[in-house]
Tab-separated table of N, CA and C in Angstrom:
chain	number	residue	atom	x	y	z
A	1154	UNK	N	-23.453	-1.887	1.649
A	1154	UNK	CA	-22.268	-1.045	1.569
A	1154	UNK	C	-22.448	0.168	2.458
A	1155	UNK	N	-21.431	0.526	3.136
A	1155	UNK	CA	-21.447	1.673	4.036
A	1155	UNK	C	-21.393	2.969	3.226
A	1156	UNK	N	-21.926	4.045	3.791
A	1156	UNK	CA	-21.866	5.349	3.130
A	1156	UNK	C	-20.545	6.054	3.395
A	1157	UNK	N	-19.708	5.441	4.207
A	1157	UNK	CA	-18.410	6.014	4.540
A	1157	UNK	C	-17.496	5.981	3.319
A	1158	UNK	N	-16.812	7.097	3.060
A	1158	UNK	CA	-15.884	7.147	1.926
A	1158	UNK	C	-14.733	6.188	2.155
A	1159	UNK	N	-14.323	5.560	1.064
A	1159	UNK	CA	-13.163	4.676	1.102
A	1159	UNK	C	-12.125	5.267	0.156
A	1160	UNK	N	-10.867	4.918	0.391
A	1160	UNK	CA	-9.792	5.523	-0.376
A	1160	UNK	C	-8.843	4.479	-0.938
A	1161	UNK	N	-8.256	4.831	-2.075
A	1161	UNK	CA	-7.180	4.057	-2.677
A	1161	UNK	C	-5.900	4.811	-2.339
A	1162	UNK	N	-4.897	4.073	-1.919
A	1162	UNK	CA	-3.610	4.678	-1.577
A	1162	UNK	C	-2.559	4.183	-2.556
A	1163	UNK	N	-1.455	4.883	-2.576
A	1163	UNK	CA	-0.320	4.415	-3.375
A	1163	UNK	C	0.954	4.613	-2.569
A	1164	UNK	N	1.935	3.757	-2.870
A	1164	UNK	CA	3.239	3.904	-2.248
A	1164	UNK	C	4.303	3.480	-3.247
A	1165	UNK	N	5.451	4.150	-3.205
A	1165	UNK	CA	6.512	3.808	-4.159
A	1165	UNK	C	7.219	2.510	-3.768
A	1166	UNK	N	7.727	1.839	-4.781
A	1166	UNK	CA	8.588	0.679	-4.561
A	1166	UNK	C	9.654	0.676	-5.648
A	1167	UNK	N	10.789	0.097	-5.324
A	1167	UNK	CA	11.897	0.026	-6.279
A	1167	UNK	C	11.860	-1.346	-6.951
A	1168	UNK	N	11.773	-1.342	-8.273
A	1168	UNK	CA	11.702	-2.574	-9.053
A	1168	UNK	C	13.092	-3.161	-9.267
A	1169	UNK	N	13.124	-4.386	-9.769
A	1169	UNK	CA	14.399	-5.058	-10.044
A	1169	UNK	C	15.238	-4.307	-11.067
A	1170	UNK	N	14.552	-3.550	-11.953
A	1170	UNK	CA	15.289	-2.799	-12.977
A	1170	UNK	C	15.888	-1.502	-12.429
A	1171	UNK	N	15.667	-1.241	-11.134
A	1171	UNK	CA	16.234	-0.053	-10.502
A	1171	UNK	C	15.324	1.164	-10.540
A	1172	UNK	N	14.243	1.099	-11.315
A	1172	UNK	CA	13.300	2.216	-11.393
A	1172	UNK	C	12.319	2.191	-10.227
A	1173	UNK	N	11.764	3.342	-9.911
A	1173	UNK	CA	10.766	3.448	-8.857
A	1173	UNK	C	9.388	3.552	-9.497
A	1174	UNK	N	8.468	2.724	-9.013
A	1174	UNK	CA	7.082	2.697	-9.485
A	1174	UNK	C	6.162	2.811	-8.279
A	1175	UNK	N	4.855	2.871	-8.525
A	1175	UNK	CA	3.883	2.910	-7.436
A	1175	UNK	C	3.064	1.633	-7.423
A	1176	UNK	N	2.724	1.174	-6.225
A	1176	UNK	CA	1.716	0.126	-6.071
A	1176	UNK	C	0.473	0.817	-5.531
A	1177	UNK	N	-0.688	0.360	-5.963
A	1177	UNK	CA	-1.970	0.977	-5.606
A	1177	UNK	C	-2.779	-0.040	-4.828
A	1178	UNK	N	-3.417	0.401	-3.735
A	1178	UNK	CA	-4.107	-0.546	-2.869
A	1178	UNK	C	-5.194	0.139	-2.039
A	1179	UNK	N	-6.071	-0.695	-1.511
A	1179	UNK	CA	-7.122	-0.265	-0.583
A	1179	UNK	C	-6.860	-1.012	0.714
A	1180	UNK	N	-6.802	-0.288	1.824
A	1180	UNK	CA	-6.629	-0.923	3.130
A	1180	UNK	C	-7.998	-1.070	3.778
A	1181	UNK	N	-8.172	-2.156	4.508
A	1181	UNK	CA	-9.425	-2.360	5.209
A	1181	UNK	C	-9.281	-3.441	6.261
A	1182	UNK	N	-10.370	-3.688	6.982
A	1182	UNK	CA	-10.408	-4.740	7.990
A	1182	UNK	C	-11.620	-5.614	7.690
A	1183	UNK	N	-11.374	-6.917	7.528
A	1183	UNK	CA	-12.436	-7.880	7.266
A	1183	UNK	C	-12.381	-8.941	8.344
A	1184	UNK	N	-13.451	-9.044	9.115
A	1184	UNK	CA	-13.544	-10.014	10.228
A	1184	UNK	C	-12.335	-9.926	11.154
A	1185	UNK	N	-11.920	-8.690	11.443
A	1185	UNK	CA	-10.823	-8.447	12.367
A	1185	UNK	C	-9.433	-8.594	11.759
A	1186	UNK	N	-9.351	-8.928	10.488
A	1186	UNK	CA	-8.054	-9.101	9.836
A	1186	UNK	C	-7.793	-7.916	8.908
A	1187	UNK	N	-6.622	-7.274	9.095
A	1187	UNK	CA	-6.238	-6.166	8.227
A	1187	UNK	C	-5.859	-6.712	6.863
A	1188	UNK	N	-6.403	-6.086	5.815
A	1188	UNK	CA	-6.109	-6.519	4.452
A	1188	UNK	C	-5.609	-5.337	3.634
A	1189	UNK	N	-4.844	-5.646	2.607
A	1189	UNK	CA	-4.326	-4.665	1.666
A	1189	UNK	C	-4.674	-5.207	0.273
A	1190	UNK	N	-5.673	-4.607	-0.360
A	1190	UNK	CA	-6.214	-5.086	-1.618
A	1190	UNK	C	-5.537	-4.334	-2.762
A	1191	UNK	N	-4.787	-5.033	-3.576
A	1191	UNK	CA	-4.081	-4.384	-4.679
A	1191	UNK	C	-5.046	-4.112	-5.823
A	1192	UNK	N	-4.881	-2.956	-6.453
A	1192	UNK	CA	-5.697	-2.604	-7.601
A	1192	UNK	C	-4.778	-2.245	-8.767
A	1193	UNK	N	-5.370	-2.205	-9.964
A	1193	UNK	CA	-4.607	-1.940	-11.185
A	1193	UNK	C	-5.517	-1.266	-12.205
A	1194	UNK	N	-4.938	-0.724	-13.267
A	1194	UNK	CA	-5.772	-0.218	-14.364
A	1194	UNK	C	-6.578	-1.377	-14.951
A	1195	UNK	N	-7.696	-1.097	-15.619
A	1195	UNK	CA	-8.563	-2.164	-16.113
A	1195	UNK	C	-7.912	-3.118	-17.109
A	1196	UNK	N	-7.005	-2.653	-17.945
A	1196	UNK	CA	-6.361	-3.509	-18.945
A	1196	UNK	C	-4.854	-3.515	-18.733
A	1197	UNK	N	-4.441	-3.833	-17.520
A	1197	UNK	CA	-3.031	-3.713	-17.149
A	1197	UNK	C	-2.099	-4.539	-18.025
A	1198	UNK	N	-2.604	-5.624	-18.629
A	1198	UNK	CA	-1.756	-6.493	-19.441
A	1198	UNK	C	-1.540	-5.958	-20.856
A	1199	UNK	N	-2.476	-5.140	-21.345
A	1199	UNK	CA	-2.390	-4.668	-22.728
A	1199	UNK	C	-2.271	-3.158	-22.854
A	1200	UNK	N	-2.710	-2.412	-21.846
A	1200	UNK	CA	-2.704	-0.949	-21.911
A	1200	UNK	C	-1.756	-0.414	-20.844
A	1201	UNK	N	-0.486	-0.305	-21.191
A	1201	UNK	CA	0.512	0.119	-20.212
A	1201	UNK	C	0.380	1.594	-19.849
A	1202	UNK	N	-0.386	2.366	-20.621
A	1202	UNK	CA	-0.656	3.764	-20.299
A	1202	UNK	C	-1.594	3.928	-19.128
A	1203	UNK	N	-2.238	2.849	-18.681
A	1203	UNK	CA	-3.173	2.912	-17.557
A	1203	UNK	C	-2.514	3.404	-16.281
A	1204	UNK	N	-1.259	3.046	-16.074
A	1204	UNK	CA	-0.552	3.513	-14.883
A	1204	UNK	C	-0.239	4.999	-14.976
A	1205	UNK	N	-0.019	5.502	-16.184
A	1205	UNK	CA	0.183	6.945	-16.371
A	1205	UNK	C	-1.088	7.698	-15.999
A	1206	UNK	N	-2.235	7.159	-16.405
A	1206	UNK	CA	-3.520	7.785	-16.061
A	1206	UNK	C	-3.699	7.795	-14.544
A	1207	UNK	N	-3.383	6.690	-13.885
A	1207	UNK	CA	-3.478	6.644	-12.413
A	1207	UNK	C	-2.576	7.700	-11.784
A	1208	UNK	N	-1.355	7.847	-12.288
A	1208	UNK	CA	-0.435	8.863	-11.762
A	1208	UNK	C	-1.023	10.262	-11.905
A	1209	UNK	N	-1.691	10.533	-13.025
A	1209	UNK	CA	-2.307	11.843	-13.234
A	1209	UNK	C	-3.459	12.055	-12.257
A	1210	UNK	N	-4.281	11.040	-12.061
A	1210	UNK	CA	-5.403	11.161	-11.119
A	1210	UNK	C	-4.888	11.449	-9.710
A	1211	UNK	N	-3.849	10.751	-9.286
A	1211	UNK	CA	-3.315	10.949	-7.939
A	1211	UNK	C	-2.583	12.284	-7.817
A	1212	UNK	N	-1.966	12.754	-8.889
A	1212	UNK	CA	-1.240	14.021	-8.842
A	1212	UNK	C	-0.139	13.977	-7.803
A	1213	UNK	N	-0.109	14.973	-6.908
A	1213	UNK	CA	0.908	15.030	-5.854
A	1213	UNK	C	0.476	14.290	-4.594
A	1214	UNK	N	-0.719	13.735	-4.595
A	1214	UNK	CA	-1.265	13.060	-3.423
A	1214	UNK	C	-0.985	11.557	-3.494
A	1215	UNK	N	-0.970	10.916	-2.359
A	1215	UNK	CA	-0.846	9.464	-2.308
A	1215	UNK	C	-2.167	8.802	-1.941
A	1216	UNK	N	-3.262	9.585	-2.002
A	1216	UNK	CA	-4.590	9.082	-1.662
A	1216	UNK	C	-5.599	9.628	-2.664
A	1217	UNK	N	-6.522	8.769	-3.104
A	1217	UNK	CA	-7.623	9.188	-3.974
A	1217	UNK	C	-8.884	8.460	-3.520
A	1218	UNK	N	-10.025	9.061	-3.774
A	1218	UNK	CA	-11.303	8.474	-3.350
A	1218	UNK	C	-11.647	7.264	-4.218
A	1219	UNK	N	-12.109	6.198	-3.577
A	1219	UNK	CA	-12.603	5.030	-4.289
A	1219	UNK	C	-14.039	5.312	-4.725
A	1220	UNK	N	-14.336	5.081	-6.002
A	1220	UNK	CA	-15.676	5.273	-6.536
A	1220	UNK	C	-16.235	3.891	-6.881
A	1221	UNK	N	-17.356	3.519	-6.254
A	1221	UNK	CA	-17.998	2.235	-6.510
A	1221	UNK	C	-19.306	2.509	-7.243
A	1222	UNK	N	-19.453	1.918	-8.424
A	1222	UNK	CA	-20.654	2.117	-9.226
A	1222	UNK	C	-21.326	0.766	-9.463
A	1223	UNK	N	-22.517	0.564	-8.866
A	1223	UNK	CA	-23.235	-0.695	-9.084
A	1223	UNK	C	-23.760	-0.773	-10.529
A	1224	UNK	N	-23.856	-1.997	-11.048
A	1224	UNK	CA	-24.441	-2.179	-12.375
A	1224	UNK	C	-25.367	-3.392	-12.364
A	1225	UNK	N	-26.250	-3.424	-13.336
A	1225	UNK	CA	-27.169	-4.542	-13.529
A	1225	UNK	C	-27.325	-4.735	-15.029
A	1226	UNK	N	-27.113	-5.971	-15.502
A	1226	UNK	CA	-27.235	-6.272	-16.929
A	1226	UNK	C	-28.137	-7.483	-17.109
A	1227	UNK	N	-28.919	-7.451	-18.169
A	1227	UNK	CA	-29.772	-8.584	-18.498
A	1227	UNK	C	-29.265	-9.189	-19.799
A	1228	UNK	N	-29.025	-10.512	-19.789
A	1228	UNK	CA	-28.565	-11.161	-21.016
A	1228	UNK	C	-29.767	-11.546	-21.886
A	1229	UNK	N	-29.481	-12.152	-23.040
A	1229	UNK	CA	-30.539	-12.510	-23.984
A	1229	UNK	C	-31.527	-13.515	-23.419
A	1230	UNK	N	-31.068	-14.339	-22.473
A	1230	UNK	CA	-31.937	-15.337	-21.848
A	1230	UNK	C	-32.769	-14.737	-20.717
A	1231	UNK	N	-32.541	-13.459	-20.401
A	1231	UNK	CA	-33.304	-12.810	-19.338
A	1231	UNK	C	-32.682	-12.917	-17.960
A	1232	UNK	N	-31.494	-13.525	-17.881
A	1232	UNK	CA	-30.792	-13.617	-16.598
A	1232	UNK	C	-30.192	-12.263	-16.249
A	1233	UNK	N	-30.332	-11.874	-14.982
A	1233	UNK	CA	-29.807	-10.588	-14.533
A	1233	UNK	C	-28.494	-10.804	-13.801
A	1234	UNK	N	-27.504	-10.053	-14.211
A	1234	UNK	CA	-26.180	-10.106	-13.585
A	1234	UNK	C	-25.916	-8.758	-12.938
A	1235	UNK	N	-25.495	-8.788	-11.676
A	1235	UNK	CA	-25.212	-7.546	-10.959
A	1235	UNK	C	-23.780	-7.555	-10.456
A	1236	UNK	N	-23.273	-6.375	-10.158
A	1236	UNK	CA	-21.927	-6.256	-9.619
A	1236	UNK	C	-21.570	-4.798	-9.454
A	1237	UNK	N	-20.296	-4.538	-9.317
A	1237	UNK	CA	-19.787	-3.178	-9.161
A	1237	UNK	C	-18.632	-2.948	-10.115
A	1238	UNK	N	-18.506	-1.708	-10.580
A	1238	UNK	CA	-17.289	-1.284	-11.241
A	1238	UNK	C	-16.604	-0.323	-10.274
A	1239	UNK	N	-15.300	-0.169	-10.438
A	1239	UNK	CA	-14.523	0.636	-9.501
A	1239	UNK	C	-13.723	1.699	-10.231
A	1240	UNK	N	-13.509	2.795	-9.542
A	1240	UNK	CA	-12.699	3.870	-10.078
A	1240	UNK	C	-12.039	4.640	-8.956
A	1241	UNK	N	-11.145	5.545	-9.328
A	1241	UNK	CA	-10.526	6.457	-8.368
A	1241	UNK	C	-10.792	7.871	-8.847
A	1242	UNK	N	-10.943	8.778	-7.884
A	1242	UNK	CA	-11.254	10.172	-8.196
A	1242	UNK	C	-10.476	11.086	-7.275
A	1243	UNK	N	-9.980	12.175	-7.869
A	1243	UNK	CA	-9.322	13.225	-7.110
A	1243	UNK	C	-9.771	14.566	-7.669
A	1244	UNK	N	-9.833	15.556	-6.824
A	1244	UNK	CA	-10.196	16.911	-7.236
A	1244	UNK	C	-9.029	17.816	-6.888
A	1245	UNK	N	-8.551	18.578	-7.897
A	1245	UNK	CA	-7.414	19.446	-7.620
A	1245	UNK	C	-7.864	20.753	-6.971
A	1246	UNK	N	-6.898	21.619	-6.697
A	1246	UNK	CA	-7.162	22.863	-5.972
A	1246	UNK	C	-8.070	23.827	-6.736
A	1247	UNK	N	-8.200	23.647	-8.061
A	1247	UNK	CA	-9.080	24.517	-8.858
A	1247	UNK	C	-10.486	23.927	-9.010
A	1248	UNK	N	-10.697	22.726	-8.479
A	1248	UNK	CA	-12.000	22.076	-8.584
A	1248	UNK	C	-12.109	21.105	-9.751
A	1249	UNK	N	-11.031	20.975	-10.538
A	1249	UNK	CA	-11.019	20.040	-11.664
A	1249	UNK	C	-11.037	18.606	-11.135
A	1250	UNK	N	-11.931	17.771	-11.694
A	1250	UNK	CA	-12.077	16.380	-11.260
A	1250	UNK	C	-11.281	15.480	-12.207
A	1251	UNK	N	-10.474	14.608	-11.628
A	1251	UNK	CA	-9.707	13.617	-12.375
A	1251	UNK	C	-10.174	12.241	-11.916
A	1252	UNK	N	-10.512	11.391	-12.877
A	1252	UNK	CA	-11.078	10.091	-12.522
A	1252	UNK	C	-10.696	9.052	-13.565
A	1253	UNK	N	-10.504	7.815	-13.122
A	1253	UNK	CA	-10.284	6.704	-14.050
A	1253	UNK	C	-10.754	5.411	-13.411
A	1254	UNK	N	-10.979	4.420	-14.259
A	1254	UNK	CA	-11.423	3.109	-13.792
A	1254	UNK	C	-10.235	2.317	-13.260
A	1255	UNK	N	-10.541	1.412	-12.341
A	1255	UNK	CA	-9.555	0.481	-11.804
A	1255	UNK	C	-10.217	-0.876	-11.670
A	1256	UNK	N	-9.421	-1.889	-11.368
A	1256	UNK	CA	-9.963	-3.219	-11.086
A	1256	UNK	C	-9.058	-3.900	-10.064
A	1257	UNK	N	-9.591	-4.906	-9.386
A	1257	UNK	CA	-8.734	-5.677	-8.478
A	1257	UNK	C	-7.606	-6.326	-9.272
A	1258	UNK	N	-6.418	-6.399	-8.676
A	1258	UNK	CA	-5.224	-6.897	-9.354
A	1258	UNK	C	-5.282	-8.409	-9.608
A	1259	UNK	N	-5.670	-9.172	-8.576
A	1259	UNK	CA	-5.732	-10.635	-8.664
A	1259	UNK	C	-7.129	-11.104	-8.305
A	1260	UNK	N	-7.389	-12.374	-8.532
A	1260	UNK	CA	-8.675	-12.973	-8.171
A	1260	UNK	C	-8.918	-12.841	-6.672
A	1261	UNK	N	-7.874	-13.018	-5.864
A	1261	UNK	CA	-8.028	-12.891	-4.408
A	1261	UNK	C	-8.373	-11.451	-4.020
A	1262	UNK	N	-7.817	-10.472	-4.743
A	1262	UNK	CA	-8.151	-9.074	-4.477
A	1262	UNK	C	-9.616	-8.804	-4.820
A	1263	UNK	N	-10.113	-9.456	-5.865
A	1263	UNK	CA	-11.520	-9.310	-6.250
A	1263	UNK	C	-12.427	-9.819	-5.129
A	1264	UNK	N	-12.067	-10.972	-4.560
A	1264	UNK	CA	-12.855	-11.530	-3.464
A	1264	UNK	C	-12.796	-10.618	-2.235
A	1265	UNK	N	-11.615	-10.084	-1.936
A	1265	UNK	CA	-11.469	-9.222	-0.766
A	1265	UNK	C	-12.253	-7.916	-0.905
A	1266	UNK	N	-12.229	-7.294	-2.081
A	1266	UNK	CA	-12.951	-6.034	-2.241
A	1266	UNK	C	-14.450	-6.279	-2.143
A	1267	UNK	N	-14.890	-7.425	-2.642
A	1267	UNK	CA	-16.311	-7.774	-2.528
A	1267	UNK	C	-16.710	-7.933	-1.064
A	1268	UNK	N	-15.842	-8.548	-0.272
A	1268	UNK	CA	-16.111	-8.711	1.170
A	1268	UNK	C	-16.088	-7.353	1.883
A	1269	UNK	N	-15.141	-6.515	1.516
A	1269	UNK	CA	-14.975	-5.211	2.184
A	1269	UNK	C	-16.146	-4.288	1.890
A	1270	UNK	N	-16.586	-4.259	0.641
A	1270	UNK	CA	-17.664	-3.348	0.255
A	1270	UNK	C	-19.019	-3.905	0.656
A	1271	UNK	N	-19.140	-5.212	0.608
A	1271	UNK	CA	-20.396	-5.844	1.043
A	1271	UNK	C	-21.406	-6.064	-0.030
């Protein structure tokens, strides 16, 4: 993984119900192909407040820092499983840090973020 900071962006879209919402994504280039990796709150299907938390983290900005945290777990059989968890972070003008967890939106987004981060 590169030491270069990566960012999550958001942009508004108008839904079929006429309301405006935000889509959240990471832009990158993998093997010369531009990709847009969609992200979501960790429990997007059951915790609808997750998008409110994302809105608070982003505040008035449309960009927040991507936070990648590696993990390693050992199961009862002694097998080691490794991976990354993801989050977004923003710091306001007073120095207050706002952060929350995120996850890739679809299985294909999971594969793309793994390729992008390395």
